[in-house]
Short mmCIF file of C-alpha atoms in Angstrom, two decimals:
data_model
loop_
_atom_site.label_atom_id
_atom_site.label_comp_id
_atom_site.label_asym_id
_atom_site.label_seq_id
_atom_site.Cartn_x
_atom_site.Cartn_y
_atom_site.Cartn_z
CA MET A 1 21.18 -18.07 -7.30
CA ALA A 2 18.15 -17.88 -9.60
CA LYS A 3 18.76 -16.28 -12.98
CA ILE A 4 17.16 -12.84 -13.23
CA PRO A 5 14.98 -12.53 -16.37
CA PRO A 6 16.01 -9.75 -18.79
CA GLY A 7 14.11 -6.48 -18.40
CA VAL A 8 13.33 -7.01 -14.72
CA GLY A 9 16.05 -4.66 -13.50
CA PRO A 10 17.22 -1.21 -14.63
CA ARG A 11 19.45 -0.84 -17.70
CA PHE A 12 22.01 1.34 -15.94
CA PRO A 13 23.92 1.12 -12.66
CA GLN A 14 22.33 3.12 -9.87
CA VAL A 15 23.61 5.61 -7.31
CA VAL A 16 21.11 5.69 -4.44
CA VAL A 17 21.08 8.72 -2.15
CA LEU A 18 19.23 7.52 0.96
CA PHE A 19 17.98 10.34 3.19
CA GLY A 20 17.09 9.10 6.67
CA ALA A 21 19.64 6.31 6.25
CA THR A 22 19.84 5.53 9.98
CA GLY A 23 16.07 5.75 10.61
CA ASP A 24 13.61 2.96 11.37
CA LEU A 25 12.26 2.49 7.82
CA ALA A 26 15.77 2.38 6.35
CA ARG A 27 16.87 -0.19 8.90
CA ARG A 28 13.78 -2.40 8.64
CA LYS A 29 13.03 -2.26 4.93
CA LEU A 30 15.23 -0.13 2.70
CA LEU A 31 18.74 -1.33 3.50
CA PRO A 32 17.71 -5.03 3.58
CA GLY A 33 15.80 -4.47 0.33
CA LEU A 34 18.71 -2.76 -1.42
CA PHE A 35 21.04 -5.48 -0.18
CA HIS A 36 18.84 -8.18 -1.73
CA LEU A 37 18.39 -6.32 -5.03
CA ALA A 38 22.15 -5.71 -5.32
CA THR A 39 23.38 -9.15 -4.29
CA ALA A 40 20.71 -11.11 -6.21
CA GLY A 41 21.69 -9.45 -9.48
CA PHE A 42 18.59 -7.29 -10.06
CA ILE A 43 20.77 -4.17 -10.41
CA PRO A 44 23.75 -4.11 -12.82
CA GLY A 45 25.73 -2.01 -10.33
CA CYS A 46 24.91 0.01 -7.25
CA ARG A 47 26.40 2.58 -4.89
CA ILE A 48 24.56 3.90 -1.82
CA VAL A 49 25.23 7.26 -0.20
CA GLY A 50 23.55 7.46 3.20
CA VAL A 51 22.43 10.86 4.53
CA SER A 52 21.06 11.64 7.98
CA LEU A 53 21.43 13.89 11.01
CA ASP A 54 23.74 11.38 12.74
CA ASP A 55 27.40 12.40 12.83
CA LEU A 56 28.86 9.23 11.29
CA ASP A 57 31.61 8.42 8.84
CA ALA A 58 31.39 5.76 6.11
CA GLU A 59 32.62 3.00 8.42
CA GLY A 60 30.08 3.95 11.06
CA PHE A 61 27.32 3.76 8.47
CA ARG A 62 28.53 0.33 7.37
CA GLN A 63 28.32 -0.89 10.97
CA SER A 64 24.80 0.53 11.25
CA ALA A 65 23.80 -1.16 7.97
CA ARG A 66 25.22 -4.50 9.10
CA GLY A 67 23.22 -4.24 12.32
CA ALA A 68 20.08 -3.58 10.27
CA LEU A 69 20.69 -6.66 8.10
CA ASP A 70 21.40 -8.87 11.12
CA ALA A 71 18.14 -7.75 12.70
CA PHE A 72 15.76 -7.54 9.74
CA PHE A 73 17.08 -9.38 6.65
CA SER A 74 14.86 -12.44 6.24
CA ARG A 75 17.05 -14.38 3.80
CA LYS A 76 20.43 -16.04 4.30
CA LEU A 77 23.21 -13.47 4.82
CA SER A 78 26.60 -14.60 3.50
CA ASP A 79 29.88 -12.94 4.44
CA ASP A 80 30.93 -12.64 0.78
CA HIS A 81 27.73 -10.83 -0.15
CA TRP A 82 28.07 -8.54 2.86
CA SER A 83 31.67 -7.64 2.02
CA ALA A 84 30.70 -6.76 -1.55
CA PHE A 85 27.72 -4.71 -0.36
CA ALA A 86 29.68 -2.89 2.36
CA ALA A 87 32.13 -1.67 -0.27
CA THR A 88 29.25 0.13 -2.04
CA LEU A 89 28.28 2.19 1.04
CA ASP A 90 29.28 5.78 1.73
CA TYR A 91 27.88 8.37 4.11
CA VAL A 92 27.45 12.15 4.32
CA PRO A 93 26.09 13.78 7.49
CA LEU A 94 23.42 16.36 6.73
CA SER A 95 25.52 19.02 8.43
CA ALA A 96 28.24 18.62 5.77
CA GLY A 97 26.02 20.43 3.24
CA ALA A 98 25.39 20.34 -0.49
CA GLY A 99 29.03 20.40 -1.58
CA ALA A 100 29.96 17.29 0.38
CA LEU A 101 26.87 15.44 -0.86
CA ARG A 102 27.65 16.32 -4.49
CA ALA A 103 31.27 15.18 -4.08
CA ALA A 104 30.15 11.83 -2.60
CA VAL A 105 27.66 11.19 -5.40
CA LEU A 106 30.16 12.09 -8.14
CA ALA A 107 32.76 9.81 -6.52
CA ALA A 108 30.20 6.98 -6.42
CA GLU A 109 29.36 7.51 -10.09
CA GLN A 110 33.01 7.54 -11.04
CA SER A 111 33.64 4.29 -9.15
CA LEU A 112 30.96 2.56 -11.22
CA GLY A 113 33.00 3.23 -14.36
CA ALA A 114 29.93 3.32 -16.60
CA GLU A 115 26.92 5.49 -17.38
CA SER A 116 24.66 5.50 -14.33
CA ARG A 117 21.41 6.97 -12.97
CA ARG A 118 20.57 8.59 -9.64
CA LEU A 119 17.76 7.51 -7.30
CA HIS A 120 17.03 9.73 -4.30
CA TYR A 121 14.96 8.13 -1.52
CA LEU A 122 13.43 10.50 1.05
CA SER A 123 12.83 8.33 4.11
CA VAL A 124 12.27 11.42 6.25
CA PRO A 125 9.43 13.11 8.21
CA PRO A 126 7.11 15.39 6.19
CA SER A 127 8.76 18.53 7.60
CA SER A 128 12.14 17.39 6.24
CA ALA A 129 11.03 16.41 2.72
CA LEU A 130 11.17 19.82 1.03
CA PRO A 131 14.50 20.79 2.68
CA ALA A 132 15.95 17.52 1.32
CA VAL A 133 14.60 18.33 -2.15
CA ARG A 134 16.12 21.80 -2.00
CA LEU A 135 19.45 20.32 -0.87
CA LEU A 136 19.45 18.03 -3.92
CA GLY A 137 18.75 21.02 -6.15
CA GLU A 138 21.51 23.05 -4.50
CA ALA A 139 23.92 20.12 -4.91
CA GLY A 140 23.13 19.88 -8.64
CA LEU A 141 21.93 16.26 -8.32
CA VAL A 142 18.65 16.57 -10.24
CA GLU A 143 19.92 15.57 -13.68
CA ASN A 144 19.48 11.86 -14.55
CA ALA A 145 17.68 11.45 -11.21
CA ARG A 146 14.42 10.07 -9.91
CA ILE A 147 13.09 10.73 -6.42
CA ILE A 148 11.00 8.46 -4.17
CA MET A 149 8.81 10.15 -1.55
CA GLU A 150 7.11 8.62 1.47
CA LYS A 151 3.61 9.60 2.61
CA PRO A 152 1.89 11.77 3.65
CA PHE A 153 1.53 13.74 0.44
CA GLY A 154 -0.03 16.74 2.17
CA THR A 155 -2.75 16.75 4.81
CA ASP A 156 -5.54 18.38 2.78
CA LEU A 157 -6.11 19.78 -0.70
CA ALA A 158 -4.33 23.10 -0.10
CA SER A 159 -1.22 21.52 1.42
CA ALA A 160 -1.06 18.86 -1.31
CA VAL A 161 -1.26 21.49 -4.07
CA SER A 162 1.43 23.56 -2.33
CA LEU A 163 3.70 20.54 -1.86
CA ASN A 164 3.39 19.52 -5.50
CA GLN A 165 4.11 23.07 -6.72
CA LYS A 166 7.30 23.23 -4.65
CA LEU A 167 8.38 19.75 -5.75
CA HIS A 168 7.87 20.69 -9.39
CA GLU A 169 10.21 23.65 -8.96
CA VAL A 170 13.03 21.10 -8.64
CA PHE A 171 11.81 17.81 -10.17
CA ASP A 172 9.51 17.20 -13.12
CA GLU A 173 6.40 15.17 -12.29
CA ASP A 174 7.58 12.15 -14.29
CA ARG A 175 10.65 12.01 -12.02
CA ILE A 176 8.65 11.90 -8.75
CA PHE A 177 7.63 8.51 -7.36
CA ARG A 178 5.16 8.71 -4.45
CA ILE A 179 5.48 5.33 -2.80
CA ASP A 180 2.65 3.17 -1.43
CA HIS A 181 4.02 -0.12 -0.16
CA PHE A 182 0.52 -1.68 -0.24
CA LEU A 183 0.58 -1.58 -4.05
CA GLY A 184 4.04 -3.14 -4.10
CA LYS A 185 2.69 -6.36 -2.66
CA GLU A 186 2.27 -9.29 -5.01
CA PRO A 187 -1.51 -9.61 -4.44
CA ALA A 188 -2.23 -6.02 -5.47
CA GLN A 189 -0.76 -6.70 -8.89
CA ASN A 190 -2.42 -10.10 -8.93
CA ILE A 191 -5.74 -8.23 -9.05
CA LEU A 192 -4.77 -6.91 -12.50
CA ALA A 193 -3.75 -10.39 -13.65
CA PHE A 194 -6.89 -11.93 -12.21
CA ARG A 195 -9.20 -9.42 -13.88
CA PHE A 196 -7.61 -8.92 -17.26
CA ALA A 197 -6.07 -12.32 -18.03
CA ASN A 198 -9.19 -14.39 -17.31
CA GLY A 199 -12.37 -14.34 -19.35
CA LEU A 200 -14.34 -15.75 -16.42
CA PHE A 201 -14.37 -12.73 -14.09
CA GLU A 202 -14.08 -9.49 -16.06
CA PRO A 203 -17.62 -9.83 -17.57
CA ILE A 204 -19.14 -9.88 -14.06
CA TRP A 205 -16.88 -7.15 -12.60
CA ASN A 206 -19.62 -4.50 -12.47
CA ARG A 207 -22.77 -3.29 -10.71
CA MET A 208 -24.98 -5.87 -12.42
CA PHE A 209 -23.31 -8.73 -10.55
CA ILE A 210 -21.45 -7.16 -7.60
CA ASP A 211 -23.47 -6.06 -4.58
CA HIS A 212 -20.76 -4.31 -2.56
CA VAL A 213 -17.00 -4.29 -1.97
CA GLN A 214 -15.00 -4.25 1.27
CA ILE A 215 -11.39 -3.14 1.68
CA ASP A 216 -10.48 -4.04 5.24
CA VAL A 217 -7.08 -3.43 6.83
CA PRO A 218 -7.36 -3.83 10.63
CA GLU A 219 -4.11 -3.75 12.62
CA THR A 220 -3.36 -5.23 16.03
CA LEU A 221 -0.42 -2.88 16.59
CA GLY A 222 -0.60 0.34 18.56
CA LEU A 223 1.35 3.48 17.76
CA GLY A 224 4.64 2.80 19.54
CA LYS A 225 6.76 5.92 19.22
CA ARG A 226 4.54 7.39 16.47
CA SER A 227 1.87 8.86 18.75
CA GLY A 228 3.18 12.43 18.34
CA PHE A 229 3.06 12.11 14.53
CA TYR A 230 -0.27 10.29 14.62
CA GLU A 231 -1.87 12.98 16.79
CA GLN A 232 -1.43 15.41 13.89
CA THR A 233 -2.57 12.90 11.26
CA GLY A 234 -5.13 10.27 12.28
CA ALA A 235 -6.22 7.07 10.58
CA TYR A 236 -7.94 8.72 7.61
CA ARG A 237 -4.95 10.78 6.47
CA ASP A 238 -2.46 8.07 7.42
CA MET A 239 -4.13 5.09 5.76
CA VAL A 240 -7.20 5.84 3.64
CA VAL A 241 -5.94 8.53 1.26
CA THR A 242 -2.49 7.01 0.77
CA HIS A 243 -3.30 3.28 0.87
CA LEU A 244 -6.93 2.16 0.80
CA PHE A 245 -8.07 4.51 -1.97
CA GLN A 246 -5.11 3.36 -4.07
CA ILE A 247 -6.16 -0.27 -3.64
CA LEU A 248 -9.74 0.73 -4.52
CA ALA A 249 -8.51 2.21 -7.81
CA PHE A 250 -6.75 -1.02 -8.80
CA MET A 251 -9.89 -2.99 -8.03
CA ALA A 252 -12.31 -0.60 -9.76
CA MET A 253 -10.38 0.71 -12.78
CA GLU A 254 -11.45 0.16 -16.38
CA PRO A 255 -9.27 -2.07 -18.60
CA PRO A 256 -6.24 -0.01 -19.66
CA THR A 257 -5.20 0.07 -23.31
CA SER A 258 -2.05 -1.77 -22.24
CA LEU A 259 -0.31 -2.82 -19.03
CA GLU A 260 2.04 0.13 -19.28
CA PRO A 261 2.52 2.80 -16.60
CA VAL A 262 0.81 5.70 -18.42
CA PRO A 263 -2.42 3.87 -19.39
CA ILE A 264 -2.71 2.31 -15.91
CA SER A 265 -2.17 5.66 -14.18
CA GLU A 266 -4.79 7.25 -16.40
CA GLU A 267 -7.38 4.58 -15.54
CA LYS A 268 -6.63 4.95 -11.82
CA ASN A 269 -7.09 8.71 -12.10
CA LYS A 270 -10.42 8.18 -13.89
CA VAL A 271 -11.59 6.22 -10.83
CA PHE A 272 -10.53 9.07 -8.55
CA ARG A 273 -12.29 11.61 -10.79
CA SER A 274 -15.47 9.50 -10.62
CA MET A 275 -15.49 9.24 -6.83
CA LEU A 276 -18.26 11.14 -5.08
CA PRO A 277 -17.21 13.33 -2.14
CA VAL A 278 -17.03 11.35 1.11
CA GLN A 279 -20.01 12.34 3.26
CA PRO A 280 -19.44 12.73 7.03
CA HIS A 281 -22.64 10.77 7.76
CA ASP A 282 -21.12 7.79 5.89
CA VAL A 283 -18.09 7.71 8.21
CA VAL A 284 -17.44 6.18 11.64
CA ARG A 285 -14.42 7.54 13.50
CA GLY A 286 -13.10 5.69 16.54
CA GLN A 287 -10.41 6.00 19.16
CA TYR A 288 -9.15 3.13 21.29
CA VAL A 289 -9.47 3.42 25.04
CA GLY A 290 -6.12 4.53 26.45
CA TYR A 291 -4.96 6.53 23.42
CA ARG A 292 -5.31 9.85 25.26
CA GLN A 293 -2.91 8.64 27.98
CA GLU A 294 -0.06 7.99 25.53
CA ASP A 295 3.00 10.24 25.28
CA GLY A 296 2.54 13.21 22.99
CA VAL A 297 -1.27 12.91 22.86
CA ASP A 298 -3.68 15.66 23.92
CA PRO A 299 -5.70 14.45 26.98
CA GLU A 300 -8.84 15.62 25.13
CA SER A 301 -7.73 14.44 21.69
CA GLU A 302 -10.33 13.95 18.96
CA THR A 303 -7.84 12.22 16.64
CA GLU A 304 -9.19 8.97 15.23
CA THR A 305 -7.23 5.73 15.54
CA PHE A 306 -9.99 3.94 13.60
CA ILE A 307 -11.94 4.84 10.50
CA ALA A 308 -14.72 3.08 8.60
CA LEU A 309 -16.49 4.67 5.67
CA LYS A 310 -18.81 4.12 2.74
CA CYS A 311 -17.96 5.69 -0.60
CA PHE A 312 -19.24 5.52 -4.17
CA ILE A 313 -17.81 5.63 -7.68
CA ASP A 314 -20.24 7.43 -9.94
CA ASN A 315 -19.65 5.82 -13.32
CA TRP A 316 -21.44 3.27 -15.47
CA ARG A 317 -19.55 0.29 -14.07
CA TRP A 318 -20.02 1.06 -10.36
CA ALA A 319 -22.98 3.42 -9.97
CA GLY A 320 -24.88 2.51 -6.79
CA VAL A 321 -22.32 -0.06 -5.53
CA PRO A 322 -21.08 0.88 -2.05
CA PHE A 323 -17.40 0.48 -1.23
CA PHE A 324 -16.81 -0.06 2.49
CA LEU A 325 -13.34 0.75 3.84
CA ARG A 326 -12.08 0.04 7.35
CA THR A 327 -8.76 0.36 9.12
CA GLY A 328 -7.57 1.06 12.65
CA LYS A 329 -5.09 0.40 15.43
CA LYS A 330 -5.31 -2.17 18.25
CA LEU A 331 -8.07 -4.18 16.58
CA ALA A 332 -8.85 -7.88 16.98
CA GLU A 333 -6.78 -9.16 14.05
CA GLY A 334 -4.15 -7.97 11.62
CA GLN A 335 -5.54 -8.54 8.12
CA ARG A 336 -5.39 -6.94 4.66
CA ILE A 337 -8.23 -8.03 2.42
CA ILE A 338 -10.37 -7.02 -0.50
CA SER A 339 -13.68 -8.87 -0.45
CA ILE A 340 -16.15 -8.65 -3.31
CA ALA A 341 -19.74 -9.65 -2.49
CA PHE A 342 -21.77 -10.89 -5.44
CA ARG A 343 -25.49 -10.30 -5.80
CA GLU A 344 -27.64 -13.14 -4.54
CA PRO A 345 -30.04 -14.96 -6.90
CA PRO A 346 -33.27 -12.98 -7.45
CA LYS A 347 -35.41 -15.90 -6.28
CA SER A 348 -34.70 -18.96 -4.15
CA MET A 349 -36.42 -22.24 -4.94
CA PHE A 350 -34.79 -24.00 -1.97
CA PRO A 351 -37.04 -25.06 0.92
CA PRO A 352 -37.04 -23.19 4.27
CA GLY A 353 -34.25 -24.42 6.52
CA SER A 354 -32.05 -25.46 3.59
CA GLY A 355 -29.35 -23.01 4.71
CA VAL A 356 -29.25 -20.99 1.49
CA GLY A 357 -28.69 -17.32 2.25
CA ALA A 358 -27.94 -18.02 5.90
CA GLN A 359 -24.25 -17.15 5.53
CA GLY A 360 -24.58 -14.19 3.22
CA PRO A 361 -23.65 -13.78 -0.44
CA ASP A 362 -20.85 -15.43 -2.35
CA HIS A 363 -17.54 -13.65 -1.91
CA LEU A 364 -14.31 -13.36 -3.87
CA THR A 365 -11.59 -12.44 -1.39
CA PHE A 366 -7.99 -11.33 -1.97
CA ASP A 367 -5.54 -11.44 0.91
CA LEU A 368 -3.10 -8.53 0.53
CA ALA A 369 -0.35 -10.05 2.65
CA ASP A 370 3.04 -10.47 0.96
CA ALA A 371 2.18 -13.97 -0.30
CA SER A 372 -0.88 -14.07 -2.57
CA LYS A 373 -4.01 -15.81 -1.34
CA MET A 374 -7.48 -15.84 -2.87
CA SER A 375 -10.74 -17.45 -1.86
CA LEU A 376 -14.05 -17.88 -3.69
CA SER A 377 -16.94 -18.86 -1.42
CA PHE A 378 -20.16 -20.44 -2.66
CA TYR A 379 -23.07 -22.59 -1.52
CA GLY A 380 -22.92 -26.31 -2.13
CA LYS A 381 -25.12 -29.24 -1.17
CA ARG A 382 -24.34 -31.08 2.03
CA PRO A 383 -23.99 -34.86 1.39
CA GLY A 384 -26.93 -36.97 2.43
CA PRO A 385 -30.70 -36.97 1.99
CA GLY A 386 -32.66 -33.76 1.55
CA MET A 387 -31.49 -30.39 0.30
CA ARG A 388 -29.21 -28.81 2.90
CA LEU A 389 -26.61 -26.33 1.80
CA ASP A 390 -23.31 -25.29 3.35
CA LYS A 391 -20.95 -22.44 2.52
CA LEU A 392 -17.86 -23.89 0.80
CA SER A 393 -14.78 -22.27 -0.70
CA LEU A 394 -12.13 -22.65 -3.36
CA GLN A 395 -8.80 -21.30 -2.14
CA PHE A 396 -5.45 -20.56 -3.70
CA ALA A 397 -2.21 -19.67 -1.91
CA MET A 398 1.16 -18.82 -3.42
CA HIS A 399 2.65 -21.34 -0.97
CA ASP A 400 0.99 -24.10 -3.01
CA THR A 401 2.97 -23.27 -6.15
CA GLY A 402 6.47 -23.72 -4.80
CA LEU A 403 7.26 -20.16 -6.00
CA ILE A 404 6.95 -18.38 -2.65
CA GLY A 405 10.72 -17.86 -2.53
CA GLU A 406 10.54 -15.68 -5.66
CA VAL A 407 8.18 -13.13 -4.14
CA LEU A 408 9.84 -9.73 -3.77
CA GLU A 409 9.11 -7.75 -0.61
CA ALA A 410 6.96 -4.69 -1.37
CA TYR A 411 9.70 -2.09 -0.92
CA GLU A 412 12.11 -4.17 -3.04
CA ARG A 413 9.66 -4.24 -5.93
CA LEU A 414 8.88 -0.54 -5.72
CA ILE A 415 12.53 0.52 -5.52
CA LEU A 416 13.24 -1.66 -8.55
CA ASP A 417 10.30 -0.13 -10.45
CA ALA A 418 11.48 3.39 -9.66
CA MET A 419 14.98 2.54 -10.90
CA ARG A 420 13.38 1.35 -14.15
CA GLY A 421 11.15 4.42 -14.38
CA ASP A 422 8.02 2.25 -14.13
CA ARG A 423 5.29 4.40 -12.53
CA THR A 424 2.54 1.75 -12.62
CA LEU A 425 2.36 1.35 -8.84
CA PHE A 426 2.93 5.01 -7.93
CA THR A 427 0.36 7.76 -7.64
CA THR A 428 0.44 11.08 -9.50
CA ALA A 429 0.07 14.69 -8.39
CA GLU A 430 -3.35 14.79 -10.09
CA GLY A 431 -4.48 11.62 -8.34
CA ILE A 432 -3.43 12.67 -4.85
CA GLU A 433 -4.94 16.15 -5.22
CA ARG A 434 -8.27 14.66 -6.36
CA LEU A 435 -8.36 12.35 -3.33
CA TRP A 436 -7.88 15.30 -0.99
CA GLN A 437 -10.62 17.10 -2.91
CA VAL A 438 -13.17 14.31 -2.32
CA SER A 439 -12.09 14.26 1.35
CA THR A 440 -12.75 17.96 1.97
CA LEU A 441 -16.29 17.63 3.40
CA LEU A 442 -15.12 14.99 5.88
CA LEU A 443 -12.02 16.92 6.95
CA GLU A 444 -14.02 20.11 7.46
CA ALA A 445 -16.85 18.49 9.45
CA PRO A 446 -15.71 15.13 10.84
CA PRO A 447 -18.16 13.12 12.94
CA PRO A 448 -17.23 12.75 16.62
CA VAL A 449 -14.87 9.95 17.63
CA ARG A 450 -16.39 6.96 19.39
CA LEU A 451 -14.37 4.95 21.89
CA TYR A 452 -13.65 1.26 21.34
CA GLN A 453 -11.85 -1.34 23.40
CA PRO A 454 -8.42 -2.54 22.27
CA GLY A 455 -8.77 -6.02 20.77
CA SER A 456 -12.27 -5.34 19.40
CA TRP A 457 -13.35 -4.62 15.80
CA GLY A 458 -14.00 -0.92 16.42
CA PRO A 459 -17.04 1.10 17.55
CA LYS A 460 -20.36 -0.74 17.43
CA SER A 461 -21.81 1.82 15.00
CA ILE A 462 -19.79 0.22 12.18
CA HIS A 463 -22.60 -2.35 11.92
CA GLN A 464 -25.18 0.37 11.20
CA LEU A 465 -22.82 1.81 8.59
CA ILE A 466 -22.69 -1.40 6.57
CA ALA A 467 -26.28 -2.63 7.21
CA PRO A 468 -28.04 -4.57 5.75
CA HIS A 469 -24.70 -6.17 4.85
CA ALA A 470 -22.13 -7.53 7.29
CA TRP A 471 -18.38 -7.06 7.64
CA ARG A 472 -16.41 -9.88 6.06
CA LEU A 473 -13.96 -9.88 8.97
CA PRO A 474 -13.90 -11.82 11.15
CA PHE A 475 -14.11 -14.63 8.58
CA GLU A 476 -16.66 -17.39 8.96
CA ARG A 477 -13.74 -19.74 8.26
CA ALA A 478 -9.98 -19.49 8.45
CA TRP A 479 -7.62 -19.60 5.49
CA ARG A 480 -6.44 -23.13 4.98
CA ALA A 481 -2.91 -23.83 6.18
CA PRO A 482 -0.33 -23.85 3.36
CA ASN A 483 0.62 -27.19 1.86
CA PRO A 484 4.14 -27.93 3.17
CA LEU A 485 4.91 -29.90 0.01
CA GLY A 486 4.09 -26.94 -2.21
CA GLY A 487 1.73 -28.80 -4.50
#
């Protein structure tokens, strides 16, 4: 087992109260993630108290957790590690009430035999979040505790303000961690390293050199069993406010005074404060053919399963630079990219037919999949007589370093950060309320949905939205295959 560097994990043992412990997210991500953090030595000690509607005992929860690890844990699962982890699991059905939950948590803390901290994870539907918070308050489990909340953080400005007010009645703001798994991915943080550790790129990271920016997260998946939830939410509320705008802030923020949580959060909030309201005429809403026939969906539904929009940051660094965002269900590819298009030279001295300009501007592209990839495209001369140019690229992939095995899954990283009290990758009440504020015009007067075929790139009007530019996806070339030798 690799040695864990000091300071990576929390100082104190942790008691995790996992609401929704038998749900899909817990099975797919949270229990496998907690298992890895505990068995790999990231946490000095851990106890997990599962809570859900299911009428289970501790042994039943252990069987459920083992099934989740067998199905979704991507690393090697040893019997010794499982036995040690199983001994840390306890369970309280929601029907048992606050007294039973408090007794289970106190017993877990006592079994650790040392000073510990509490981490409450609310992996529950929005309607169940505040009741869970009130239950924790009633059980007296707020002291020495942090709480992780899943999206959505409201559905508009009024609901977000109300939610935050009610949360703050129980937990202080610095104890609330609103999770966005996109920012937990290695590449999102690599943007900070790329910008602020290299003298080559930060000087050109502004409107003088950058023409436009694309944040593009198409998905091939449909809705599965989420259609009832999605019908009340839509792509904008589900993805743009909670994910894409957060990525935009990382990409567009000013240099913080230090890479500490408070300065980084402040710079992200400055980006949100500088955003102009999203205009309905700068938005394309789409709905895939067949959505209205799915279970739980209104036959005349106007809910969007696709959204593309243009927005602006009105400050000195970004004034006039359009940011194009796109995401949707049942699209042609599943990708997660940020692509930065640089301004083209003001004058070309190359002869007609040379190829310069034929494939658009130079791009710097970040792939936001779990393993970091970056590409820088540029024009270069084609070998041979004459002056013919081709689009070439420099590419980097984490696979090439031999360090891919050290990449933490997004939820693992974010849980670890919350245990440490590191809020760098989490949004604040101020930030989320400002994003709903700039969304108000769109939510009050959304443009009509346009139908698109599953497997396409969305409604055809997305090309008018981005004109005279072009969408970076689909790529003009594929990412190079990883080097199997890692070097």
